[in-house]
Amino acid sequence: MEPDAAYLYASGLHALEGRGLVDVGSMASWSVSSNKPGYGVIALRKDSPDTYWQSDGQQPHELIIRFTKLVAIERISLFLNYYTDESYTPSKIAVFAGSGDHDLIKVLQVEFDSPMGWRHIKFTGCSKEGVLKCHVVKLVFLANHQNGKDSHVRAVKVMSMGNHIQEGGEEEVGFTSIKFLSESIIR
């Protein structure tokens, strides 16, 4: 029986928020190496497990996320659905990071086996703070399940640690909503 994608999507986001993580992806410029018409970055960034980016061309496929300021990324979370996408589901992803396109270095590589739901690429070993500090992140989709050619990725969240409550006097206002926290990380 196929798992309920909508439930997995919502409960996974709730779990991330419960860890004090916020999605800073809205502060970035997103681009892909290729896409089928109607299945580009807009479909990927739509907050839904029913839409997806579909690459179009030879592997490897790339997703590039550019920030104007230095960000501290705790993890990148991808929503994948092997039960629906089968051979379109990525199985091997390399992550590159740097201050610009000119100095990207490979940070790590991950493999997924029949993923259903949120899968997390954590950067705990990248620094003593447990975060990846960079301006640019590039995800390179090296292989798919069943040797598939094009990739489907249903959602990507770039997660950073949020500041839940500001310490200080009683006059300070603690903005704790996800929207406020996502806008307060980079100053």
Short mmCIF file of N, CA and C in Angstrom, two decimals:
data_model
loop_
_atom_site.label_atom_id
_atom_site.label_comp_id
_atom_site.label_asym_id
_atom_site.label_seq_id
_atom_site.Cartn_x
_atom_site.Cartn_y
_atom_site.Cartn_z
N MET A 1 0.84 -1.18 0.00
CA MET A 1 0.00 0.00 0.00
C MET A 1 0.88 1.25 0.00
N GLU A 2 0.56 2.19 -0.87
CA GLU A 2 1.34 3.41 -0.99
C GLU A 2 1.09 4.32 0.22
N PRO A 3 2.15 4.86 0.82
CA PRO A 3 1.99 5.76 1.96
C PRO A 3 1.27 7.06 1.53
N ASP A 4 0.67 7.74 2.48
CA ASP A 4 -0.03 9.00 2.24
C ASP A 4 1.00 10.13 2.13
N ALA A 5 1.25 10.59 0.90
CA ALA A 5 2.27 11.60 0.66
C ALA A 5 1.95 12.92 1.36
N ALA A 6 0.69 13.33 1.35
CA ALA A 6 0.31 14.60 1.98
C ALA A 6 0.58 14.56 3.49
N TYR A 7 0.26 13.43 4.12
CA TYR A 7 0.51 13.29 5.55
C TYR A 7 2.02 13.31 5.84
N LEU A 8 2.80 12.56 5.07
CA LEU A 8 4.25 12.53 5.27
C LEU A 8 4.86 13.91 5.06
N TYR A 9 4.36 14.63 4.08
CA TYR A 9 4.86 15.97 3.78
C TYR A 9 4.62 16.90 4.97
N ALA A 10 3.37 16.98 5.41
CA ALA A 10 3.01 17.89 6.50
C ALA A 10 3.66 17.50 7.83
N SER A 11 3.66 16.23 8.16
CA SER A 11 4.24 15.80 9.44
C SER A 11 5.75 15.99 9.43
N GLY A 12 6.39 15.81 8.28
CA GLY A 12 7.83 16.05 8.18
C GLY A 12 8.19 17.51 8.39
N LEU A 13 7.40 18.41 7.80
CA LEU A 13 7.64 19.85 8.01
C LEU A 13 7.42 20.22 9.47
N HIS A 14 6.39 19.66 10.07
CA HIS A 14 6.11 19.93 11.48
C HIS A 14 7.28 19.47 12.36
N ALA A 15 7.85 18.33 12.05
CA ALA A 15 8.99 17.81 12.82
C ALA A 15 10.20 18.74 12.68
N LEU A 16 10.44 19.26 11.48
CA LEU A 16 11.55 20.19 11.28
C LEU A 16 11.34 21.47 12.09
N GLU A 17 10.13 22.00 12.05
CA GLU A 17 9.82 23.21 12.82
C GLU A 17 9.98 22.94 14.32
N GLY A 18 9.62 21.75 14.75
CA GLY A 18 9.76 21.38 16.16
C GLY A 18 11.21 21.33 16.61
N ARG A 19 12.13 21.15 15.69
CA ARG A 19 13.56 21.15 16.00
C ARG A 19 14.13 22.56 16.02
N GLY A 20 13.29 23.55 15.76
CA GLY A 20 13.76 24.93 15.73
C GLY A 20 14.40 25.32 14.41
N LEU A 21 14.13 24.55 13.37
CA LEU A 21 14.70 24.84 12.05
C LEU A 21 13.72 25.64 11.21
N VAL A 22 14.27 26.55 10.41
CA VAL A 22 13.46 27.35 9.50
C VAL A 22 14.01 27.22 8.09
N ASP A 23 13.12 27.31 7.11
CA ASP A 23 13.51 27.23 5.71
C ASP A 23 13.95 28.62 5.25
N VAL A 24 15.22 28.75 4.87
CA VAL A 24 15.75 30.02 4.38
C VAL A 24 15.81 30.05 2.86
N GLY A 25 15.20 29.08 2.22
CA GLY A 25 15.22 29.00 0.76
C GLY A 25 14.60 30.18 0.06
N SER A 26 13.66 30.87 0.71
CA SER A 26 13.02 32.03 0.08
C SER A 26 13.98 33.20 -0.07
N MET A 27 15.11 33.16 0.61
CA MET A 27 16.11 34.22 0.51
C MET A 27 17.11 33.97 -0.60
N ALA A 28 16.92 32.92 -1.35
CA ALA A 28 17.89 32.53 -2.37
C ALA A 28 17.31 32.65 -3.77
N SER A 29 18.21 32.62 -4.72
CA SER A 29 17.86 32.53 -6.14
C SER A 29 18.08 31.07 -6.54
N TRP A 30 17.10 30.46 -7.17
CA TRP A 30 17.14 29.04 -7.52
C TRP A 30 17.25 28.87 -9.02
N SER A 31 18.05 27.91 -9.46
CA SER A 31 18.11 27.57 -10.89
C SER A 31 18.37 26.07 -11.04
N VAL A 32 17.98 25.55 -12.19
CA VAL A 32 18.18 24.13 -12.49
C VAL A 32 18.89 24.01 -13.83
N SER A 33 19.58 22.90 -14.02
CA SER A 33 20.32 22.68 -15.27
C SER A 33 19.38 22.47 -16.44
N SER A 34 18.21 21.89 -16.18
CA SER A 34 17.22 21.66 -17.23
C SER A 34 15.88 21.35 -16.59
N ASN A 35 14.82 21.51 -17.36
CA ASN A 35 13.51 21.09 -16.87
C ASN A 35 12.54 20.94 -18.03
N LYS A 36 11.59 20.04 -17.83
CA LYS A 36 10.48 19.91 -18.77
C LYS A 36 9.60 21.15 -18.60
N PRO A 37 8.99 21.64 -19.68
CA PRO A 37 8.11 22.82 -19.56
C PRO A 37 7.02 22.59 -18.51
N GLY A 38 6.89 23.55 -17.60
CA GLY A 38 5.89 23.46 -16.53
C GLY A 38 6.37 22.72 -15.29
N TYR A 39 7.59 22.19 -15.33
CA TYR A 39 8.12 21.41 -14.21
C TYR A 39 9.47 21.95 -13.76
N GLY A 40 9.56 23.27 -13.62
CA GLY A 40 10.81 23.91 -13.25
C GLY A 40 10.86 24.28 -11.78
N VAL A 41 11.59 25.37 -11.50
CA VAL A 41 11.82 25.81 -10.13
C VAL A 41 10.51 26.19 -9.43
N ILE A 42 9.58 26.79 -10.16
CA ILE A 42 8.31 27.19 -9.54
C ILE A 42 7.57 25.97 -9.00
N ALA A 43 7.54 24.90 -9.76
CA ALA A 43 6.89 23.66 -9.30
C ALA A 43 7.63 23.06 -8.11
N LEU A 44 8.95 23.16 -8.12
CA LEU A 44 9.76 22.62 -7.02
C LEU A 44 9.54 23.41 -5.73
N ARG A 45 9.43 24.72 -5.84
CA ARG A 45 9.30 25.58 -4.66
C ARG A 45 7.87 25.68 -4.14
N LYS A 46 6.92 25.21 -4.92
CA LYS A 46 5.53 25.21 -4.46
C LYS A 46 5.46 24.27 -3.26
N ASP A 47 4.78 24.69 -2.23
CA ASP A 47 4.77 23.93 -0.98
C ASP A 47 3.74 22.81 -1.06
N SER A 48 4.05 21.78 -1.89
CA SER A 48 3.09 20.70 -2.11
C SER A 48 3.83 19.42 -2.51
N PRO A 49 3.37 18.27 -2.00
CA PRO A 49 3.98 17.00 -2.43
C PRO A 49 3.47 16.55 -3.80
N ASP A 50 2.53 17.29 -4.37
CA ASP A 50 1.94 16.89 -5.65
C ASP A 50 2.63 17.50 -6.86
N THR A 51 3.47 18.52 -6.65
CA THR A 51 4.20 19.13 -7.76
C THR A 51 5.66 18.75 -7.66
N TYR A 52 6.41 18.92 -8.75
CA TYR A 52 7.81 18.51 -8.73
C TYR A 52 8.58 19.16 -9.88
N TRP A 53 9.90 19.21 -9.68
CA TRP A 53 10.82 19.57 -10.75
C TRP A 53 11.11 18.29 -11.51
N GLN A 54 11.06 18.35 -12.83
CA GLN A 54 11.48 17.22 -13.66
C GLN A 54 12.59 17.70 -14.57
N SER A 55 13.75 17.08 -14.45
CA SER A 55 14.87 17.42 -15.32
C SER A 55 14.58 16.94 -16.74
N ASP A 56 15.38 17.45 -17.68
CA ASP A 56 15.18 17.08 -19.08
C ASP A 56 16.54 17.09 -19.76
N GLY A 57 17.16 15.94 -19.90
CA GLY A 57 18.46 15.88 -20.55
C GLY A 57 19.34 14.81 -19.93
N GLN A 58 20.60 14.90 -20.27
CA GLN A 58 21.58 13.92 -19.79
C GLN A 58 21.96 14.18 -18.34
N GLN A 59 22.24 13.11 -17.61
CA GLN A 59 22.76 13.24 -16.25
C GLN A 59 24.22 13.67 -16.33
N PRO A 60 24.71 14.33 -15.32
CA PRO A 60 24.04 14.67 -14.07
C PRO A 60 23.15 15.90 -14.22
N HIS A 61 22.14 15.98 -13.37
CA HIS A 61 21.24 17.13 -13.32
C HIS A 61 21.66 17.98 -12.12
N GLU A 62 21.43 19.29 -12.21
CA GLU A 62 21.88 20.19 -11.16
C GLU A 62 20.77 21.11 -10.68
N LEU A 63 20.80 21.36 -9.38
CA LEU A 63 19.96 22.36 -8.73
C LEU A 63 20.92 23.29 -8.00
N ILE A 64 20.87 24.58 -8.34
CA ILE A 64 21.80 25.55 -7.76
C ILE A 64 21.00 26.56 -6.95
N ILE A 65 21.45 26.78 -5.71
CA ILE A 65 20.79 27.69 -4.78
C ILE A 65 21.81 28.76 -4.39
N ARG A 66 21.52 30.03 -4.76
CA ARG A 66 22.46 31.13 -4.52
C ARG A 66 21.88 32.13 -3.52
N PHE A 67 22.64 32.39 -2.46
CA PHE A 67 22.26 33.38 -1.45
C PHE A 67 23.12 34.62 -1.64
N THR A 68 22.56 35.80 -1.36
CA THR A 68 23.34 37.04 -1.49
C THR A 68 24.25 37.25 -0.29
N LYS A 69 23.93 36.61 0.83
CA LYS A 69 24.74 36.72 2.04
C LYS A 69 25.11 35.32 2.52
N LEU A 70 26.12 35.27 3.35
CA LEU A 70 26.55 34.00 3.93
C LEU A 70 25.43 33.41 4.79
N VAL A 71 25.14 32.13 4.58
CA VAL A 71 24.12 31.45 5.38
C VAL A 71 24.76 30.25 6.09
N ALA A 72 24.16 29.88 7.20
CA ALA A 72 24.58 28.70 7.96
C ALA A 72 23.48 27.66 7.82
N ILE A 73 23.75 26.63 7.02
CA ILE A 73 22.74 25.62 6.70
C ILE A 73 22.96 24.39 7.58
N GLU A 74 21.93 24.00 8.32
CA GLU A 74 22.02 22.81 9.17
C GLU A 74 21.75 21.55 8.36
N ARG A 75 20.83 21.65 7.39
CA ARG A 75 20.51 20.51 6.53
C ARG A 75 19.75 20.99 5.30
N ILE A 76 19.76 20.16 4.28
CA ILE A 76 18.89 20.33 3.13
C ILE A 76 17.96 19.13 3.13
N SER A 77 16.67 19.42 3.11
CA SER A 77 15.66 18.36 3.16
C SER A 77 14.97 18.26 1.80
N LEU A 78 14.90 17.04 1.28
CA LEU A 78 14.25 16.79 -0.01
C LEU A 78 13.05 15.88 0.21
N PHE A 79 11.95 16.20 -0.46
CA PHE A 79 10.79 15.32 -0.41
C PHE A 79 10.80 14.50 -1.69
N LEU A 80 10.95 13.18 -1.53
CA LEU A 80 11.02 12.25 -2.66
C LEU A 80 9.91 11.22 -2.51
N ASN A 81 9.43 10.72 -3.65
CA ASN A 81 8.33 9.76 -3.63
C ASN A 81 8.61 8.62 -4.61
N TYR A 82 9.32 7.62 -4.14
CA TYR A 82 9.68 6.48 -4.99
C TYR A 82 8.45 5.72 -5.48
N TYR A 83 7.40 5.66 -4.66
CA TYR A 83 6.21 4.88 -5.03
C TYR A 83 5.50 5.46 -6.25
N THR A 84 5.55 6.77 -6.41
CA THR A 84 4.93 7.42 -7.56
C THR A 84 5.92 7.61 -8.70
N ASP A 85 7.15 8.00 -8.36
CA ASP A 85 8.12 8.42 -9.38
C ASP A 85 9.03 7.31 -9.89
N GLU A 86 9.16 6.23 -9.16
CA GLU A 86 9.96 5.06 -9.54
C GLU A 86 11.32 5.44 -10.13
N SER A 87 11.56 5.20 -11.41
CA SER A 87 12.88 5.41 -12.00
C SER A 87 13.28 6.88 -12.08
N TYR A 88 12.35 7.79 -11.83
CA TYR A 88 12.66 9.22 -11.80
C TYR A 88 13.22 9.65 -10.43
N THR A 89 13.19 8.76 -9.46
CA THR A 89 13.60 9.10 -8.10
C THR A 89 15.12 9.07 -7.98
N PRO A 90 15.73 10.18 -7.53
CA PRO A 90 17.19 10.21 -7.36
C PRO A 90 17.66 9.17 -6.34
N SER A 91 18.80 8.54 -6.65
CA SER A 91 19.39 7.58 -5.72
C SER A 91 20.77 8.03 -5.23
N LYS A 92 21.42 8.92 -5.97
CA LYS A 92 22.76 9.38 -5.57
C LYS A 92 22.87 10.88 -5.84
N ILE A 93 23.19 11.64 -4.79
CA ILE A 93 23.28 13.10 -4.89
C ILE A 93 24.60 13.56 -4.28
N ALA A 94 25.31 14.43 -4.99
CA ALA A 94 26.51 15.07 -4.47
C ALA A 94 26.17 16.52 -4.14
N VAL A 95 26.75 17.03 -3.05
CA VAL A 95 26.52 18.40 -2.62
C VAL A 95 27.83 19.17 -2.71
N PHE A 96 27.78 20.30 -3.42
CA PHE A 96 28.92 21.20 -3.56
C PHE A 96 28.54 22.53 -2.91
N ALA A 97 29.53 23.23 -2.34
CA ALA A 97 29.25 24.51 -1.71
C ALA A 97 30.46 25.43 -1.84
N GLY A 98 30.20 26.73 -1.74
CA GLY A 98 31.27 27.71 -1.81
C GLY A 98 30.73 29.12 -1.71
N SER A 99 31.60 30.08 -2.01
CA SER A 99 31.18 31.49 -1.97
C SER A 99 30.66 31.95 -3.32
N GLY A 100 30.91 31.17 -4.37
CA GLY A 100 30.43 31.49 -5.71
C GLY A 100 30.62 30.29 -6.61
N ASP A 101 30.20 30.43 -7.86
CA ASP A 101 30.32 29.32 -8.80
C ASP A 101 31.78 28.93 -9.06
N HIS A 102 32.69 29.86 -8.84
CA HIS A 102 34.11 29.65 -9.15
C HIS A 102 34.86 28.79 -8.14
N ASP A 103 34.34 28.63 -6.94
CA ASP A 103 35.11 27.92 -5.91
C ASP A 103 34.32 26.81 -5.21
N LEU A 104 33.36 26.24 -5.89
CA LEU A 104 32.57 25.17 -5.27
C LEU A 104 33.41 23.93 -5.02
N ILE A 105 33.27 23.37 -3.84
CA ILE A 105 33.96 22.12 -3.51
C ILE A 105 32.93 21.09 -3.07
N LYS A 106 33.26 19.83 -3.29
CA LYS A 106 32.35 18.75 -2.90
C LYS A 106 32.38 18.61 -1.38
N VAL A 107 31.20 18.72 -0.78
CA VAL A 107 31.07 18.65 0.67
C VAL A 107 30.77 17.22 1.10
N LEU A 108 29.84 16.59 0.41
CA LEU A 108 29.49 15.21 0.72
C LEU A 108 28.65 14.62 -0.40
N GLN A 109 28.45 13.32 -0.30
CA GLN A 109 27.62 12.59 -1.26
C GLN A 109 26.73 11.65 -0.48
N VAL A 110 25.47 11.57 -0.89
CA VAL A 110 24.51 10.70 -0.19
C VAL A 110 23.85 9.76 -1.19
N GLU A 111 23.36 8.64 -0.65
CA GLU A 111 22.61 7.69 -1.47
C GLU A 111 21.30 7.37 -0.76
N PHE A 112 20.25 7.22 -1.55
CA PHE A 112 18.92 6.89 -1.03
C PHE A 112 18.45 5.60 -1.66
N ASP A 113 17.77 4.78 -0.85
CA ASP A 113 17.21 3.52 -1.34
C ASP A 113 15.70 3.58 -1.22
N SER A 114 15.01 3.70 -2.33
CA SER A 114 13.54 3.75 -2.39
C SER A 114 12.95 4.75 -1.41
N PRO A 115 13.37 6.02 -1.47
CA PRO A 115 12.90 7.00 -0.49
C PRO A 115 11.44 7.39 -0.66
N MET A 116 10.76 7.50 0.45
CA MET A 116 9.37 7.97 0.47
C MET A 116 9.25 8.96 1.61
N GLY A 117 9.08 10.24 1.31
CA GLY A 117 8.97 11.27 2.33
C GLY A 117 10.20 12.16 2.35
N TRP A 118 10.39 12.83 3.46
CA TRP A 118 11.52 13.75 3.61
C TRP A 118 12.81 12.98 3.84
N ARG A 119 13.83 13.33 3.11
CA ARG A 119 15.17 12.79 3.30
C ARG A 119 16.09 13.97 3.55
N HIS A 120 16.97 13.81 4.54
CA HIS A 120 17.75 14.95 5.02
C HIS A 120 19.23 14.76 4.72
N ILE A 121 19.81 15.80 4.17
CA ILE A 121 21.26 15.85 3.97
C ILE A 121 21.78 16.77 5.07
N LYS A 122 22.37 16.18 6.11
CA LYS A 122 22.81 16.94 7.28
C LYS A 122 24.28 17.30 7.14
N PHE A 123 24.62 18.49 7.66
CA PHE A 123 25.98 19.00 7.55
C PHE A 123 26.68 19.04 8.90
N THR A 124 26.37 18.08 9.76
CA THR A 124 26.92 18.06 11.12
C THR A 124 28.44 17.96 11.14
N GLY A 125 29.05 17.33 10.16
CA GLY A 125 30.50 17.17 10.15
C GLY A 125 31.26 18.26 9.42
N CYS A 126 30.57 19.28 8.94
CA CYS A 126 31.21 20.32 8.13
C CYS A 126 31.93 21.38 8.95
N SER A 127 31.51 21.57 10.19
CA SER A 127 32.14 22.57 11.06
C SER A 127 31.85 22.19 12.50
N LYS A 128 32.55 22.84 13.42
CA LYS A 128 32.30 22.53 14.83
C LYS A 128 30.92 22.99 15.28
N GLU A 129 30.32 23.95 14.55
CA GLU A 129 28.96 24.38 14.85
C GLU A 129 27.92 23.43 14.28
N GLY A 130 28.34 22.51 13.42
CA GLY A 130 27.42 21.56 12.81
C GLY A 130 26.60 22.13 11.67
N VAL A 131 27.14 23.16 11.01
CA VAL A 131 26.44 23.79 9.89
C VAL A 131 27.39 23.96 8.71
N LEU A 132 26.81 24.15 7.55
CA LEU A 132 27.55 24.45 6.33
C LEU A 132 27.38 25.94 6.06
N LYS A 133 28.47 26.69 6.11
CA LYS A 133 28.41 28.13 5.85
C LYS A 133 28.86 28.39 4.41
N CYS A 134 27.96 29.02 3.64
CA CYS A 134 28.26 29.24 2.22
C CYS A 134 27.32 30.28 1.64
N HIS A 135 27.62 30.67 0.40
CA HIS A 135 26.74 31.54 -0.39
C HIS A 135 26.01 30.74 -1.46
N VAL A 136 26.64 29.66 -1.92
CA VAL A 136 26.09 28.87 -3.02
C VAL A 136 26.12 27.39 -2.64
N VAL A 137 25.01 26.71 -2.91
CA VAL A 137 24.93 25.26 -2.75
C VAL A 137 24.47 24.69 -4.09
N LYS A 138 25.16 23.65 -4.53
CA LYS A 138 24.76 22.97 -5.76
C LYS A 138 24.52 21.50 -5.45
N LEU A 139 23.30 21.04 -5.75
CA LEU A 139 22.98 19.62 -5.63
C LEU A 139 23.13 19.01 -7.02
N VAL A 140 23.94 17.97 -7.11
CA VAL A 140 24.17 17.29 -8.39
C VAL A 140 23.56 15.90 -8.28
N PHE A 141 22.57 15.65 -9.13
CA PHE A 141 21.86 14.38 -9.13
C PHE A 141 22.59 13.43 -10.07
N LEU A 142 23.36 12.52 -9.48
CA LEU A 142 24.27 11.66 -10.24
C LEU A 142 23.60 10.42 -10.80
N ALA A 143 22.61 9.88 -10.10
CA ALA A 143 21.96 8.65 -10.54
C ALA A 143 20.55 8.58 -9.99
N ASN A 144 19.73 7.81 -10.69
CA ASN A 144 18.35 7.56 -10.27
C ASN A 144 18.16 6.08 -10.02
N HIS A 145 17.08 5.74 -9.37
CA HIS A 145 16.71 4.34 -9.20
C HIS A 145 16.45 3.71 -10.57
N GLN A 146 16.69 2.43 -10.70
CA GLN A 146 16.45 1.66 -11.92
C GLN A 146 17.12 2.28 -13.15
N ASN A 147 18.24 2.98 -12.95
CA ASN A 147 18.99 3.64 -14.02
C ASN A 147 18.15 4.64 -14.81
N GLY A 148 17.20 5.30 -14.15
CA GLY A 148 16.38 6.31 -14.80
C GLY A 148 17.22 7.48 -15.28
N LYS A 149 16.72 8.17 -16.30
CA LYS A 149 17.46 9.28 -16.91
C LYS A 149 17.13 10.63 -16.26
N ASP A 150 15.86 11.00 -16.25
CA ASP A 150 15.44 12.28 -15.68
C ASP A 150 15.02 12.10 -14.23
N SER A 151 15.10 13.20 -13.47
CA SER A 151 14.80 13.16 -12.04
C SER A 151 13.53 13.91 -11.71
N HIS A 152 12.83 13.42 -10.69
CA HIS A 152 11.71 14.13 -10.07
C HIS A 152 12.12 14.45 -8.64
N VAL A 153 12.03 15.71 -8.26
CA VAL A 153 12.22 16.13 -6.87
C VAL A 153 11.00 16.97 -6.52
N ARG A 154 10.27 16.56 -5.50
CA ARG A 154 8.98 17.18 -5.18
C ARG A 154 9.10 18.41 -4.29
N ALA A 155 10.13 18.51 -3.49
CA ALA A 155 10.34 19.71 -2.66
C ALA A 155 11.76 19.70 -2.14
N VAL A 156 12.30 20.90 -1.94
CA VAL A 156 13.61 21.07 -1.32
C VAL A 156 13.49 22.20 -0.32
N LYS A 157 13.94 21.96 0.89
CA LYS A 157 13.96 22.97 1.94
C LYS A 157 15.40 23.13 2.42
N VAL A 158 15.85 24.38 2.50
CA VAL A 158 17.18 24.70 3.00
C VAL A 158 16.98 25.16 4.45
N MET A 159 17.37 24.31 5.37
CA MET A 159 17.04 24.53 6.78
C MET A 159 18.21 25.11 7.57
N SER A 160 17.89 26.14 8.35
CA SER A 160 18.86 26.80 9.21
C SER A 160 18.28 26.86 10.62
N MET A 161 19.15 27.03 11.60
CA MET A 161 18.67 27.13 12.98
C MET A 161 17.95 28.46 13.16
N GLY A 162 16.79 28.41 13.80
CA GLY A 162 16.01 29.63 14.05
C GLY A 162 16.28 30.15 15.44
N ASN A 163 16.02 31.41 15.62
CA ASN A 163 16.12 32.03 16.95
C ASN A 163 14.71 32.12 17.50
N HIS A 164 14.39 31.21 18.41
CA HIS A 164 13.01 31.15 18.88
C HIS A 164 12.62 32.36 19.71
N ILE A 165 13.32 32.60 20.79
CA ILE A 165 12.94 33.71 21.65
C ILE A 165 14.19 34.53 21.94
N GLN A 166 14.08 35.83 21.72
CA GLN A 166 15.20 36.73 21.97
C GLN A 166 15.36 36.89 23.49
N GLU A 167 16.61 36.82 23.94
CA GLU A 167 16.84 37.06 25.36
C GLU A 167 16.93 38.55 25.60
N GLY A 168 16.48 38.99 26.73
CA GLY A 168 16.54 40.42 27.03
C GLY A 168 15.39 40.81 27.91
N GLY A 169 15.11 42.11 27.91
CA GLY A 169 14.05 42.65 28.75
C GLY A 169 12.67 42.25 28.27
N GLU A 170 11.71 42.58 29.11
CA GLU A 170 10.32 42.23 28.80
C GLU A 170 9.76 43.04 27.64
N GLU A 171 10.42 44.15 27.27
CA GLU A 171 9.91 45.00 26.21
C GLU A 171 10.16 44.41 24.83
N GLU A 172 11.07 43.46 24.72
CA GLU A 172 11.35 42.87 23.41
C GLU A 172 10.21 41.95 23.00
N VAL A 173 9.95 41.95 21.73
CA VAL A 173 8.91 41.08 21.19
C VAL A 173 9.58 39.85 20.59
N GLY A 174 9.14 38.66 20.98
CA GLY A 174 9.72 37.43 20.45
C GLY A 174 8.92 36.96 19.24
N PHE A 175 9.41 37.24 18.05
CA PHE A 175 8.73 36.79 16.84
C PHE A 175 9.11 35.34 16.61
N THR A 176 8.14 34.46 16.78
CA THR A 176 8.45 33.04 16.72
C THR A 176 7.76 32.31 15.59
N SER A 177 6.99 33.01 14.77
CA SER A 177 6.34 32.31 13.66
C SER A 177 7.40 31.90 12.64
N ILE A 178 7.10 30.86 11.87
CA ILE A 178 8.04 30.37 10.88
C ILE A 178 8.38 31.46 9.87
N LYS A 179 7.40 32.25 9.45
CA LYS A 179 7.63 33.32 8.47
C LYS A 179 8.61 34.34 9.03
N PHE A 180 8.39 34.81 10.26
CA PHE A 180 9.29 35.78 10.85
C PHE A 180 10.69 35.20 11.04
N LEU A 181 10.77 33.98 11.52
CA LEU A 181 12.07 33.36 11.74
C LEU A 181 12.83 33.18 10.43
N SER A 182 12.14 32.82 9.36
CA SER A 182 12.83 32.62 8.08
C SER A 182 13.38 33.92 7.53
N GLU A 183 12.78 35.05 7.90
CA GLU A 183 13.25 36.35 7.42
C GLU A 183 14.30 36.96 8.36
N SER A 184 14.50 36.40 9.54
CA SER A 184 15.39 37.02 10.51
C SER A 184 16.78 36.41 10.56
N ILE A 185 17.02 35.35 9.83
CA ILE A 185 18.30 34.64 9.92
C ILE A 185 19.45 35.45 9.35
N ILE A 186 19.26 36.04 8.18
CA ILE A 186 20.34 36.77 7.51
C ILE A 186 20.08 38.26 7.68
N ARG A 187 21.08 38.96 8.16
CA ARG A 187 20.94 40.42 8.35
C ARG A 187 22.06 41.12 7.64
#
